[in-house]
mmCIF file of C-alpha atoms in Angstrom:
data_model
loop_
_atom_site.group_PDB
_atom_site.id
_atom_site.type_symbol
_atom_site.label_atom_id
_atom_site.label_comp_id
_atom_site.label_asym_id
_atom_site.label_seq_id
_atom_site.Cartn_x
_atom_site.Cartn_y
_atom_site.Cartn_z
ATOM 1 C CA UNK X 80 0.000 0.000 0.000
ATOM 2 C CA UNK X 81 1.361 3.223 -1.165
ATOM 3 C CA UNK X 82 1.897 6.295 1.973
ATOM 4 C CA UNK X 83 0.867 9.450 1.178
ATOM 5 C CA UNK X 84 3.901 11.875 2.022
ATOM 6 C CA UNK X 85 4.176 13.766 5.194
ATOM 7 C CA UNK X 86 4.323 16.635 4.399
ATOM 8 C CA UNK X 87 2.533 16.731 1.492
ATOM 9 C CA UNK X 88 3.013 20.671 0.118
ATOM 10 C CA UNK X 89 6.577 20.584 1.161
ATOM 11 C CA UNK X 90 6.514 17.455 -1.255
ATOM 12 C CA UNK X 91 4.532 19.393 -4.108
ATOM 13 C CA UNK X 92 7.175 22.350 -4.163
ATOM 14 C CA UNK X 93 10.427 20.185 -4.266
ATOM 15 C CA UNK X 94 9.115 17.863 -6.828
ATOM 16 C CA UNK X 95 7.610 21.278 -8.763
ATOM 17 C CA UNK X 96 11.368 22.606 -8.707
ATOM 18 C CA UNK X 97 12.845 19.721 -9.758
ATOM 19 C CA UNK X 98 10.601 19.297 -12.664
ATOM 20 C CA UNK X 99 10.925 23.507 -13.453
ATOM 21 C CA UNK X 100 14.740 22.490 -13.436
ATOM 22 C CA UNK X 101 14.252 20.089 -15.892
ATOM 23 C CA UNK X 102 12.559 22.045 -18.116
ATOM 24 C CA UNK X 103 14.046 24.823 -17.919
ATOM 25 C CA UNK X 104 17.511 22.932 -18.747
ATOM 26 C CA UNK X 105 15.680 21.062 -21.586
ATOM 27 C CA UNK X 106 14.009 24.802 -22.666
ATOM 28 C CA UNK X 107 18.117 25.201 -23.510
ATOM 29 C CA UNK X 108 18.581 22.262 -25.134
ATOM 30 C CA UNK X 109 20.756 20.817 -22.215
ATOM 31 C CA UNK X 110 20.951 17.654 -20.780
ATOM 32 C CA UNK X 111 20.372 17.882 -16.738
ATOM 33 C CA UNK X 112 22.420 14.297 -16.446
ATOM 34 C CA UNK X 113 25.269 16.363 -17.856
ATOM 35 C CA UNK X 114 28.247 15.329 -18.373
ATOM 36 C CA UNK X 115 27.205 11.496 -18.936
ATOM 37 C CA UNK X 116 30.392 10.353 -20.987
ATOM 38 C CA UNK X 117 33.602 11.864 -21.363
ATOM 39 C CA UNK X 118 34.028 15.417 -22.427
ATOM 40 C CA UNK X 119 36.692 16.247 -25.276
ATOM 41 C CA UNK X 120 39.022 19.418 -25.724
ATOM 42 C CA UNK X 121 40.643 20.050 -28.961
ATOM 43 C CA UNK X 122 43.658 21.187 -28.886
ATOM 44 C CA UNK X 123 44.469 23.229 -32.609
ATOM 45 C CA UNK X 124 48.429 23.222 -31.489
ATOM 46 C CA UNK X 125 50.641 19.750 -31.336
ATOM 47 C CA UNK X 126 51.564 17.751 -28.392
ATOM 48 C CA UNK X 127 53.801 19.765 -25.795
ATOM 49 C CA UNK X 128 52.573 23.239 -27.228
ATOM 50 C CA UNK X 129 51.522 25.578 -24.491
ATOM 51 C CA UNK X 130 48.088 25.181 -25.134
ATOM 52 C CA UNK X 131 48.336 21.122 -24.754
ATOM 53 C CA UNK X 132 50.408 21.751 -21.644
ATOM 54 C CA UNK X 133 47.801 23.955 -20.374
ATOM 55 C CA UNK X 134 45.164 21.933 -21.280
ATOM 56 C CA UNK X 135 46.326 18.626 -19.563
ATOM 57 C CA UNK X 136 47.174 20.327 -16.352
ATOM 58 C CA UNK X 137 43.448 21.880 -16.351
ATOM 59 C CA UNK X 138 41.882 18.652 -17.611
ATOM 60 C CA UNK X 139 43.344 16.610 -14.637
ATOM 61 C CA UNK X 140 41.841 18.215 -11.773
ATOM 62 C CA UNK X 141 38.587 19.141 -14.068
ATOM 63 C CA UNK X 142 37.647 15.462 -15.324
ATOM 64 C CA UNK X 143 37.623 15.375 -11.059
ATOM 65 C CA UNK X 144 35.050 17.997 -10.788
ATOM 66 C CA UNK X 145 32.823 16.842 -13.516
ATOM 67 C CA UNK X 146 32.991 13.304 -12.803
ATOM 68 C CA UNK X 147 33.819 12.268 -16.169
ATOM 69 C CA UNK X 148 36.886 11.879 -17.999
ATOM 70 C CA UNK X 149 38.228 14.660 -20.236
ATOM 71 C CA UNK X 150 39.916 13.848 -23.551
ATOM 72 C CA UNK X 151 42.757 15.877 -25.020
ATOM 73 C CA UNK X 152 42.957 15.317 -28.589
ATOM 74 C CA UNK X 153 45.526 17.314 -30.662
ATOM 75 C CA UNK X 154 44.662 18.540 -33.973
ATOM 76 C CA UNK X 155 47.131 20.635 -35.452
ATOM 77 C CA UNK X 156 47.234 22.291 -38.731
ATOM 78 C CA UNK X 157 46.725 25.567 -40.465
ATOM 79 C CA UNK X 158 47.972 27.909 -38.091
ATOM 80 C CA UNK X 159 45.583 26.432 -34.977
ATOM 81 C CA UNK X 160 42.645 26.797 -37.436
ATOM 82 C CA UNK X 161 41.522 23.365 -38.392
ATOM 83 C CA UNK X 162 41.007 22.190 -34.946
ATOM 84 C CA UNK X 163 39.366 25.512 -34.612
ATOM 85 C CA UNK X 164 37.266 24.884 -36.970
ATOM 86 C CA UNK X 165 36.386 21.422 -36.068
ATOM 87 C CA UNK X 166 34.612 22.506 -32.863
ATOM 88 C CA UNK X 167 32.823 25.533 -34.346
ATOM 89 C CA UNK X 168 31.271 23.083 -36.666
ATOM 90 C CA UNK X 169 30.822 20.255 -33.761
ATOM 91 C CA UNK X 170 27.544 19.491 -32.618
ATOM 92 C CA UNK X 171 26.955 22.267 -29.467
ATOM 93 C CA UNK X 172 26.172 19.345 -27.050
ATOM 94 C CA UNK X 173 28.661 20.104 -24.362
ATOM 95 C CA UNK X 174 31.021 17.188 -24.786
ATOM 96 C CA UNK X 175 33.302 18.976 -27.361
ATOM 97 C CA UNK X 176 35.346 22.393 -26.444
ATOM 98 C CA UNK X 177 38.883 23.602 -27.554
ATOM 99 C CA UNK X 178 41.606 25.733 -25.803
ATOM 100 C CA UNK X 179 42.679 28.068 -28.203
ATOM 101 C CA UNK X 180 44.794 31.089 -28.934
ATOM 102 C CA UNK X 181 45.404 34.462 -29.919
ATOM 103 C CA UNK X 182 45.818 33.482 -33.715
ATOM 104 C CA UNK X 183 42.948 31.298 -34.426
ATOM 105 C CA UNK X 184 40.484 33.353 -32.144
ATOM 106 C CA UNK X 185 41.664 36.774 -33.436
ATOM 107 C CA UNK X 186 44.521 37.550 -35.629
ATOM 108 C CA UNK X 187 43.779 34.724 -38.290
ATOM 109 C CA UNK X 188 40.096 36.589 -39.064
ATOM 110 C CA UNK X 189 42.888 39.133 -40.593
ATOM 111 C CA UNK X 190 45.343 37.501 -40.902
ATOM 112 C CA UNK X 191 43.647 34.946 -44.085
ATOM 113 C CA UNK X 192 41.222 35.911 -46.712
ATOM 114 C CA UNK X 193 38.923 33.512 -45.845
ATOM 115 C CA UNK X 194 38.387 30.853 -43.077
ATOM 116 C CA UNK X 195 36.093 28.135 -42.358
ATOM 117 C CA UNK X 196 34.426 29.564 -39.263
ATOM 118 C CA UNK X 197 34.137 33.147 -37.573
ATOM 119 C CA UNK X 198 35.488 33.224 -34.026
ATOM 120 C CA UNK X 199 32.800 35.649 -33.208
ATOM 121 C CA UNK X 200 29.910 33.933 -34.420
ATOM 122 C CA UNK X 201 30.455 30.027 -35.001
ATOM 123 C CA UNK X 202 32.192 29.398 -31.449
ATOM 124 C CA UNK X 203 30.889 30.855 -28.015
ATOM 125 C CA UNK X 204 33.078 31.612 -25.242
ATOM 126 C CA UNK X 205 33.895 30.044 -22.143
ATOM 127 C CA UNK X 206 36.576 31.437 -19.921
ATOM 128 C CA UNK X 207 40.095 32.958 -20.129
ATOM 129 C CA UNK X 208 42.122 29.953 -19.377
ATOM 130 C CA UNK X 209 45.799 31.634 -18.773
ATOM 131 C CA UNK X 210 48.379 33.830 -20.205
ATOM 132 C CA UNK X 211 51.918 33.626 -21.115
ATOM 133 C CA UNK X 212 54.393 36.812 -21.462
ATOM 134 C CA UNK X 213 56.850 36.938 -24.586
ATOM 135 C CA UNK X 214 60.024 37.497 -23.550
ATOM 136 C CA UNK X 215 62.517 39.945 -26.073
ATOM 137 C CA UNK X 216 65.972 38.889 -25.833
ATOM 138 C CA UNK X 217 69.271 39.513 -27.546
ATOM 139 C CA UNK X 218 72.225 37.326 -26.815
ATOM 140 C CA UNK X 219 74.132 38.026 -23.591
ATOM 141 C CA UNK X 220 76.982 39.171 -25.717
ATOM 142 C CA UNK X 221 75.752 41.510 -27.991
ATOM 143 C CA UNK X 222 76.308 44.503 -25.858
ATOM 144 C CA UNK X 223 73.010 45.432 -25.516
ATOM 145 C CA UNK X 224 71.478 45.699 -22.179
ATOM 146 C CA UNK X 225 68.053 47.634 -22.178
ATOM 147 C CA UNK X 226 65.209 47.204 -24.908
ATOM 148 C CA UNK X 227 65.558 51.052 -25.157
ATOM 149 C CA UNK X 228 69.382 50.280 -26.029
ATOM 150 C CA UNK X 229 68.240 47.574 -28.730
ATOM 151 C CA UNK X 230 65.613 50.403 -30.097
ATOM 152 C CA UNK X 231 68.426 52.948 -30.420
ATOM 153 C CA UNK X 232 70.353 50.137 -32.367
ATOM 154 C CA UNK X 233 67.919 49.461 -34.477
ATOM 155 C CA UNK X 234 67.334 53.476 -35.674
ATOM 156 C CA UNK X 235 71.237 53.786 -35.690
ATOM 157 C CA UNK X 236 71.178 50.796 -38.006
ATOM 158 C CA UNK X 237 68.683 50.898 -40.239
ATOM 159 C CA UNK X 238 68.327 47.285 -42.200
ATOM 160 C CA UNK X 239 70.769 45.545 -40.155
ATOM 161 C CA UNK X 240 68.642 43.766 -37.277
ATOM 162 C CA UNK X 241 66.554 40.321 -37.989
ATOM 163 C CA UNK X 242 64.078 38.943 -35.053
ATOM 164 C CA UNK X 243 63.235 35.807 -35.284
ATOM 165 C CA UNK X 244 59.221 34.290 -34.856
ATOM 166 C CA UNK X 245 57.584 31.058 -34.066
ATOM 167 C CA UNK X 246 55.452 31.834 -37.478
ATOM 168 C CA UNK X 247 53.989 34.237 -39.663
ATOM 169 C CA UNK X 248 50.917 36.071 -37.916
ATOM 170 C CA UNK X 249 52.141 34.717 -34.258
ATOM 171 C CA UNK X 250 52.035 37.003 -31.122
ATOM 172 C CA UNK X 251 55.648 37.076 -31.760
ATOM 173 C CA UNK X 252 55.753 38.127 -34.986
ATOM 174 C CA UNK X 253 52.797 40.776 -34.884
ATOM 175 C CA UNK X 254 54.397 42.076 -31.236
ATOM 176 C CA UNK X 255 57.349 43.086 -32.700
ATOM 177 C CA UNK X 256 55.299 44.519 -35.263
ATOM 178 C CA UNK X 257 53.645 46.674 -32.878
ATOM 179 C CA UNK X 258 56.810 47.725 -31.400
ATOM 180 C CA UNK X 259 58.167 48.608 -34.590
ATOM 181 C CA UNK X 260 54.937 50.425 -35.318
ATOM 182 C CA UNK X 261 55.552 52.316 -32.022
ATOM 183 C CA UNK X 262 58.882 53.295 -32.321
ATOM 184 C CA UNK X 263 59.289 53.996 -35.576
ATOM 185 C CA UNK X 264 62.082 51.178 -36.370
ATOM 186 C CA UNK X 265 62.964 48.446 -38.465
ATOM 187 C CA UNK X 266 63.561 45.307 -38.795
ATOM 188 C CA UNK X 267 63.455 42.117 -41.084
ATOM 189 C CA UNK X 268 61.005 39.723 -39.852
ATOM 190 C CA UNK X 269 62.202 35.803 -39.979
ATOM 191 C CA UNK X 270 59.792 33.261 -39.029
ATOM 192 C CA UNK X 271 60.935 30.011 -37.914
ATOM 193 C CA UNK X 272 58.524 26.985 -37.149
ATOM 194 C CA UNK X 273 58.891 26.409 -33.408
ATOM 195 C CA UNK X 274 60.044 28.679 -30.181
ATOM 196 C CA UNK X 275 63.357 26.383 -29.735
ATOM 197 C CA UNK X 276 64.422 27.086 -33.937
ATOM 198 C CA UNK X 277 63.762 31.037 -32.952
ATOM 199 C CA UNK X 278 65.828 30.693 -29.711
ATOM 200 C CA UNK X 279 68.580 29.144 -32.063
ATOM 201 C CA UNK X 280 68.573 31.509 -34.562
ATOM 202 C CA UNK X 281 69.349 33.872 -31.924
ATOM 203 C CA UNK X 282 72.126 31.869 -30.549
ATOM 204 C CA UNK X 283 73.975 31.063 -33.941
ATOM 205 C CA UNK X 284 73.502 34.740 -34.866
ATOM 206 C CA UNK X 285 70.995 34.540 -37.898
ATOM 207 C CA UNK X 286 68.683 36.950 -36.390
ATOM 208 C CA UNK X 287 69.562 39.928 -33.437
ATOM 209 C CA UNK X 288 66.536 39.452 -31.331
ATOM 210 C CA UNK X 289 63.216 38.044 -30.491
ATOM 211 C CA UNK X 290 60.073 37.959 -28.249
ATOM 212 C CA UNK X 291 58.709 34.492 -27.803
ATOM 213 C CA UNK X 292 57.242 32.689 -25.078
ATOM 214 C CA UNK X 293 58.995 33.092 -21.812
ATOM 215 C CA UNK X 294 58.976 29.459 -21.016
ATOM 216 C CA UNK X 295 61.029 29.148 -24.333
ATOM 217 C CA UNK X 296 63.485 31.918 -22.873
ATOM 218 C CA UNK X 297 64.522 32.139 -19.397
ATOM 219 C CA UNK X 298 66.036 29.199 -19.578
ATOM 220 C CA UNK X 299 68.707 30.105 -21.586
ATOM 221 C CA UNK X 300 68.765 33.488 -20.107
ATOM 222 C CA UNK X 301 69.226 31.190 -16.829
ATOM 223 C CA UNK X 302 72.059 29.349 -18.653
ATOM 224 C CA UNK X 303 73.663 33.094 -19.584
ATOM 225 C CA UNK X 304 73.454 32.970 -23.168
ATOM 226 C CA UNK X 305 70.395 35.251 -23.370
ATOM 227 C CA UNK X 306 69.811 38.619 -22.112
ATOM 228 C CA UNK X 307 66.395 39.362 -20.817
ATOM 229 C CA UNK X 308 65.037 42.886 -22.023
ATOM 230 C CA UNK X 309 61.585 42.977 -21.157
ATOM 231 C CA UNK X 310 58.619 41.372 -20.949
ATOM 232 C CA UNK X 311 55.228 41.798 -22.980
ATOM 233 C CA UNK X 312 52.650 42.467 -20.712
ATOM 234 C CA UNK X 313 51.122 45.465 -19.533
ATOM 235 C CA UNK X 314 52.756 44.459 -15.497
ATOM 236 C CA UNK X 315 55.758 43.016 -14.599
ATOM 237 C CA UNK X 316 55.405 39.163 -13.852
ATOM 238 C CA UNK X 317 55.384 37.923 -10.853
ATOM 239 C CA UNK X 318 57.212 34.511 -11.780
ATOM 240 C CA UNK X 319 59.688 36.767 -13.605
ATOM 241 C CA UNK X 320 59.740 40.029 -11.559
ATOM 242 C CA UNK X 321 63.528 41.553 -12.337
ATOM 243 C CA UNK X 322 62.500 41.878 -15.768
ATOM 244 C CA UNK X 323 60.966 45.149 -16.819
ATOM 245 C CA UNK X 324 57.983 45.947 -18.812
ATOM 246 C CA UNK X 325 58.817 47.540 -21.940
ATOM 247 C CA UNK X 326 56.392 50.268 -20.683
ATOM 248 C CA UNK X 327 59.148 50.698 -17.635
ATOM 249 C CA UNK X 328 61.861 50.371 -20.505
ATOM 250 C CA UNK X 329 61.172 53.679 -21.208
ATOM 251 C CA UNK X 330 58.949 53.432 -24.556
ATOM 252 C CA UNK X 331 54.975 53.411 -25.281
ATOM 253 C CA UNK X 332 53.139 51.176 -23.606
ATOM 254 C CA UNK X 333 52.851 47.908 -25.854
ATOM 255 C CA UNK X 334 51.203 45.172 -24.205
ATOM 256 C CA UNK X 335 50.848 41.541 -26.015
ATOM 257 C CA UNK X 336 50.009 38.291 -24.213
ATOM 258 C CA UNK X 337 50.352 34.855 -25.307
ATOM 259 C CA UNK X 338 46.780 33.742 -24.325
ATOM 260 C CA UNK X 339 44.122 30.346 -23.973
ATOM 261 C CA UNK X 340 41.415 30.428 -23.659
ATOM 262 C CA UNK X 341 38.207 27.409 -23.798
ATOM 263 C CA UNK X 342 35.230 28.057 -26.131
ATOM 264 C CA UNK X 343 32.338 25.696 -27.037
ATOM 265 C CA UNK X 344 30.633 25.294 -30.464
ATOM 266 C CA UNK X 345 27.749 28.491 -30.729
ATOM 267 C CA UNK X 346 24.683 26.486 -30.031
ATOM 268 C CA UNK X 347 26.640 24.977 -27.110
ATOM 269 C CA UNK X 348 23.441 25.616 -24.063
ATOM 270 C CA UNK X 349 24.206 28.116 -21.527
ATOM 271 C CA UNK X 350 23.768 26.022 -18.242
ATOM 272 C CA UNK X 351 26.757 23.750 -20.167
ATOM 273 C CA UNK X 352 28.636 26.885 -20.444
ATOM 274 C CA UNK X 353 28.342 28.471 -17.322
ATOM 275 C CA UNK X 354 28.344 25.199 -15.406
ATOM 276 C CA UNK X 355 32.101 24.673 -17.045
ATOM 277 C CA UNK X 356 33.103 28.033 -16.746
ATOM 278 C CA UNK X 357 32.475 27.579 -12.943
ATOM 279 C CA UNK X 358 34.167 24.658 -12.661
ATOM 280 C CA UNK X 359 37.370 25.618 -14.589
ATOM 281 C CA UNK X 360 37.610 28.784 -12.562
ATOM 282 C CA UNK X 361 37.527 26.544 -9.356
ATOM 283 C CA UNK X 362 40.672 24.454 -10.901
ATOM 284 C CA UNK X 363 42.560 27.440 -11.707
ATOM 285 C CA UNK X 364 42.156 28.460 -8.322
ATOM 286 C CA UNK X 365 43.489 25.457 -6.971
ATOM 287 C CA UNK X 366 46.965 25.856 -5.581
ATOM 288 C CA UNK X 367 48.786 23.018 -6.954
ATOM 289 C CA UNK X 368 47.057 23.527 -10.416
ATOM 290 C CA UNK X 369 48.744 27.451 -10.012
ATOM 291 C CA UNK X 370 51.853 25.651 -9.036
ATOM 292 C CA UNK X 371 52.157 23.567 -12.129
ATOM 293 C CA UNK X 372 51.134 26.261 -14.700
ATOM 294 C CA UNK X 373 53.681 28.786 -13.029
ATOM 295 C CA UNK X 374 56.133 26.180 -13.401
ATOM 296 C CA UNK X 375 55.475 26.730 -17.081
ATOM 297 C CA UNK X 376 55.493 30.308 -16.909
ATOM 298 C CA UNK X 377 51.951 30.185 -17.137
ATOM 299 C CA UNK X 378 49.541 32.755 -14.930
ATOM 300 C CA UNK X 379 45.887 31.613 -14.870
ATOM 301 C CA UNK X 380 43.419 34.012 -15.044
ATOM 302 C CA UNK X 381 40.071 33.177 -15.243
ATOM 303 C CA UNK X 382 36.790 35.039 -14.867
ATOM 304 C CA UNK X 383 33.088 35.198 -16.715
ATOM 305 C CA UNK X 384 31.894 34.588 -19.938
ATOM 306 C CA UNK X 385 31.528 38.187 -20.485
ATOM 307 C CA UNK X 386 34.996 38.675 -19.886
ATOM 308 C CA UNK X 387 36.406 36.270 -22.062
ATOM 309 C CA UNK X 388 33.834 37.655 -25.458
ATOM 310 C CA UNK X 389 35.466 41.673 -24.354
ATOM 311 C CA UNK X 390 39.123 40.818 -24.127
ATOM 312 C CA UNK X 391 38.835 39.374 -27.950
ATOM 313 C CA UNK X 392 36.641 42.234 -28.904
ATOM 314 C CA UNK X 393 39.601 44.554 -27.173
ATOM 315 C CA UNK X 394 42.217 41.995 -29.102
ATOM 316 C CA UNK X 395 40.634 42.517 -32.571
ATOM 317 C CA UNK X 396 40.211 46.125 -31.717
ATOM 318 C CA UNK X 397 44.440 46.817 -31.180
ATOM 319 C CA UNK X 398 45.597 44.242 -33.525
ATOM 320 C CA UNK X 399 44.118 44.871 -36.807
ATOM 321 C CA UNK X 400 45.585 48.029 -37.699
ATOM 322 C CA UNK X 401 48.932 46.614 -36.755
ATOM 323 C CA UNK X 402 48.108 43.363 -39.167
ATOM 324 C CA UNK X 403 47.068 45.316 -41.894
ATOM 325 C CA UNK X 404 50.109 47.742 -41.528
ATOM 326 C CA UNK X 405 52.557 45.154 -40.936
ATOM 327 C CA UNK X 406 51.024 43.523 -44.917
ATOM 328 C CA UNK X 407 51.373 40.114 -43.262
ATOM 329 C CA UNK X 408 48.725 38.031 -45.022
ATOM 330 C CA UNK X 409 48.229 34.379 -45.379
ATOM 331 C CA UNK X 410 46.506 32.431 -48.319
#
């Protein structure tokens, strides 16, 4: 024989939220069991990039917090745009993101005449994973000391000086464009395919200088055979805090950040999207998950939805004059 509850309109309203829960998720197109099976992230970048290394550190502690495992899959091509491009056009389910960058999210819409998706309208965001500062360095014997010194070079040599990139239309090539653009100088722009071929070209004395990912850097400016001039972002960093900003080098401010950051297919539901942008902001805050990405020369950052769509909105705003006038285009 069946009991009728208790407390039977204390019964009534629970069940009546549950069910407005449900339908409300469903309303969205979202699944209220979600995640039931493991969630992928793309990763547009090879295995060991920074984006893969940020990615795997995030995904450990996350897969933890949603219960389900979380599947790094590398797909690399195309300057980060075909795995890109796979998740804008991946069904918007919630078990398919990608941690992506500056180029693919921003500079490429300039950067090519045409791609497969639009950042802005065929992917949605998520949250502002983490940052990296570029690093410019000369070699420790060069005789140059200050980025103001290697400036003064530069005018004082017009034509002579070659930096080095990790690609056409990277944050290190189009940083250095922006400093150029700022200062009024020169220089011969050499891209190379990978931060450890642009360190070398440095070393064996192709190229003058470079900016470039500090974790591909300091250490050989810990080893002595780089010299540290300044680092790309707006403050100085705290993993790297006797190097000066090149605003505290004593020329315009020029900020540029080697950033990731997680977006979901557009039709992606919004309870999916804020649910994981909750719980990836509770990873990053997780001390040993800070630990590991500084140990990269990673910061985490973090932070809504709303943040995430204005940075790139700021990003496209500062970097397409300095695209356009650096003529950098790719087919």
């Amino acid at each position: 024989m069946s009991r009728s509850p208790k407390h039977p309109l204390r019964f009534f309203l629970a069940a009546f939220a549950a069910l407005s829960m449900a339908a409300g998720a469903a309303a969205q197109g979202a699944d209220p069991a979600w995640p039931s099976r493991p969630v992928k992230v793309v990763i547009p970048y090879g295995s060991g990039s920074s984006p893969d290394v940020f990615a795997r550190i995030v995904g450990e502690r996350l897969q933890q917090r949603l219960g389900q495992p979380v599947l790094v899959e590398n797909r690399a091509g195309a300057g980060g745009n075909l795995g890109t491009a796979a998740v804008a056009k991946a069904p918007g389910d919630g078990y398919t993101f990608v941690v992506s960058t500056n180029g693919p999210l921003v500079y490429n819409t300039v950067l090519y005449a045409k791609l497969p998706y639009d950042p802005f309208v065929d992917l949605r965001p998520v949250v502002l994973g983490g940052g990296q500062a570029n690093v410019c360095a000369v070699r420790a014997d060069s005789g140059i000391t200050s980025l103001k010194g290697l400036v003064d070079a530069m005018k004082a040599n017009p034509g002579k000086f070659n930096f080095s990139s990790i690609g056409v239309g990277s944050l290190s090539h189009l940083g250095i464009e922006l400093l150029k653009a700022r200062t009024g100088t020169f220089a011969v722009h050499i891209p190379y395919p990978s931060s450890p071929q642009a360190i070398m070209s440095i070393l064996q004395g192709d190229v003058q200088f470079a900016c470039v990912p500090a974790v591909a850097v300091m250490p050989q400016v810990k080893a002595g055979k780089l010299r540290a001039l300044a680092v790309s972002t707006a403050r100085r960093s705290a993993l790297m805090p006797d190097i000066p900003t090149m605003k505290e080098a004593g020329l315009p401010e020029i900020e540029s950040m080697a950033w990731m950051a997680f977006m979901a297919p557009a039709s992606t539901p919004t309870p999916i999207v804020e649910r994981m942008n909750r719980e990836i902001n509770a990873v990053l805050a997780m001390p040993e998950v800070r630990e590991k990405l500084h140990a990269q020369y990673m910061e985490p950052i973090g932070g809504s939805t709303d943040d995430l769509r204005r940075f790139m909105l700021k990003e496209r705003e500062v970097m397409t004059p300095v695209i356009r006038r650096s003529g950098a285009t790719i087919d």
